[in-house]
XYZ file of C-alpha atoms in Angstrom:
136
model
C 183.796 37.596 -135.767
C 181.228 35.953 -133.454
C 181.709 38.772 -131.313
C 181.037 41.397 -134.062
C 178.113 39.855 -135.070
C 176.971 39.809 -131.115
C 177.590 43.667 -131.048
C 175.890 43.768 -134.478
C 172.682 41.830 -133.789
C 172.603 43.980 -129.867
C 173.017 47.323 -131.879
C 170.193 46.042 -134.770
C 168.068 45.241 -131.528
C 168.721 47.878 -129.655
C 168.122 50.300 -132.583
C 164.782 48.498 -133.138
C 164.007 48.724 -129.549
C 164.468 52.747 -129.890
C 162.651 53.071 -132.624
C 159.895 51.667 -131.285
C 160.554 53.708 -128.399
C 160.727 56.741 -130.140
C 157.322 55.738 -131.838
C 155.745 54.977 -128.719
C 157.045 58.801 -127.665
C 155.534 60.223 -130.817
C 152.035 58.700 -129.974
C 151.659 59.798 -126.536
C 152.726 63.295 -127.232
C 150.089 62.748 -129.707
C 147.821 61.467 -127.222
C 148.613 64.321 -124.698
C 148.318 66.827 -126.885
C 144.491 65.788 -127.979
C 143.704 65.143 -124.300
C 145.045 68.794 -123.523
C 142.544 70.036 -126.501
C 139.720 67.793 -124.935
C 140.315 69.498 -121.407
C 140.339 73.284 -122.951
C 137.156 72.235 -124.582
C 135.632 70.828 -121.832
C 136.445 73.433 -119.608
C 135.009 75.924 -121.895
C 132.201 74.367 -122.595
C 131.374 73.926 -118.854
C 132.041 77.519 -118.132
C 129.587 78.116 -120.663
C 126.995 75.786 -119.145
C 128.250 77.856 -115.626
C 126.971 80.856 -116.818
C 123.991 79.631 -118.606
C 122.847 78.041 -115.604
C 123.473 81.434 -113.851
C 121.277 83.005 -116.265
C 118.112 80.915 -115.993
C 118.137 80.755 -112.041
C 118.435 84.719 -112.719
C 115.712 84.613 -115.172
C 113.895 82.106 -112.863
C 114.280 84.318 -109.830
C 112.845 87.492 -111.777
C 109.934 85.340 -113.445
C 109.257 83.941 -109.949
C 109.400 87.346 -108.012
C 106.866 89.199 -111.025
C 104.373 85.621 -110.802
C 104.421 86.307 -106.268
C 103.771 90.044 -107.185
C 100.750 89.179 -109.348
C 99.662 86.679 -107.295
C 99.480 89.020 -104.031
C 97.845 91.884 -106.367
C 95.209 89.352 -107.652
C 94.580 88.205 -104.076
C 94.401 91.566 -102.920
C 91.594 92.646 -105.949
C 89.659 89.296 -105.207
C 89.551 90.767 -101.372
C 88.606 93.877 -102.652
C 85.981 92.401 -104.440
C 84.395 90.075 -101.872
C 84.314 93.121 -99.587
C 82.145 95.376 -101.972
C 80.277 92.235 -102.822
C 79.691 91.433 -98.832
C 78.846 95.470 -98.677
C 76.031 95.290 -101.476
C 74.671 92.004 -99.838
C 74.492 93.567 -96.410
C 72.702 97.252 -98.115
C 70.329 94.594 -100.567
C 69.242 92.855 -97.160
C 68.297 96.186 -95.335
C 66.794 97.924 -98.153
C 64.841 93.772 -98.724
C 63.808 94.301 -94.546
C 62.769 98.077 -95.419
C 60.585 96.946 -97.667
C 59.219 94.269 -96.466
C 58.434 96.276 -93.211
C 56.681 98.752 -95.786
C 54.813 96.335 -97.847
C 53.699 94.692 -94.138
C 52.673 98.160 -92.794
C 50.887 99.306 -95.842
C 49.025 95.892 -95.655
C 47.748 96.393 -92.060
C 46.434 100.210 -93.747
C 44.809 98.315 -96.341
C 42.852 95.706 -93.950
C 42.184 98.869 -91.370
C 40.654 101.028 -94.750
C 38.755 97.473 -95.606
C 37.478 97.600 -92.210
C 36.440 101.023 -92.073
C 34.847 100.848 -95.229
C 32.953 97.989 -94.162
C 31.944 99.790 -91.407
C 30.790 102.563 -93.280
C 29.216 100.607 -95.734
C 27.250 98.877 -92.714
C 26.583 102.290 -91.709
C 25.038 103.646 -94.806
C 22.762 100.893 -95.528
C 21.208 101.035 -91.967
C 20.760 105.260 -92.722
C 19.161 103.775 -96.097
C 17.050 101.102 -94.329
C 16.128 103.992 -91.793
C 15.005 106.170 -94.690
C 13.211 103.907 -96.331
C 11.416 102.733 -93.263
C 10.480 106.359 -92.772
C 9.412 107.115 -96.295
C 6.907 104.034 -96.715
């Protein structure tokens, strides 16, 4: 009998060992099967950041590439416009010379007419002195 009850308690062990085995089995198929999920997630979910990512540095390159264009067309128009600006200045200073030179040579007329009138005016009061002279 000591020997059946051996075999008994071994079996009643044994049986409790399996069934915590078993339950041990059921929770890491559990566990498996959630990590499995997780990964399919994850891996979705980084594909999806993939291609978002591959999306803005396509958006990026096309925003950067139109900003360089505008850039160069600005810098161009702002050459454009220092040129014309550097032309005026340039045609402002002669035509400022030109008329300077006028305004100087139209002086030196008026001081030469001044002169001459002057003169004349010297002139016609000695021919009215003369007169006079003669006359008294």
């Amino acid at each position: 009998m000591a020997c059946c009850e051996q075999i008994e308690a071994d079996l009643e062990r044994t049986e409790s060992a399996f069934a915590d085995l078993l339950h041990k089995y059921e929770k890491s198929k559990e566990i498996v099967a959630t990590m499995r999920k997780n990964e399919a997630a994850l891996k979705s979910a980084c594909e999806q950041a993939q291609q978002a990512l591959k999306q803005s540095e396509e958006r990026y390159g096309k925003l950067k590439e139109h900003a360089e264009k505008k850039i160069m067309e600005a810098n161009e128009e702002i050459a454009k416009v220092r040129e014309d600006n550097k032309a005026q200045i340039m045609l402002m200073t002669t035509k400022m010379k030109k008329a300077e030179s006028e305004t100087a040579q139209l002086q030196r007329q008026l001081e030469a007419k001044e002169k001459d009138n002057e003169e004349l005016t010297a002139i016609c009061n000695d021919l009215v002195k003369q007169l006079e002279s003669r006359s008294t």
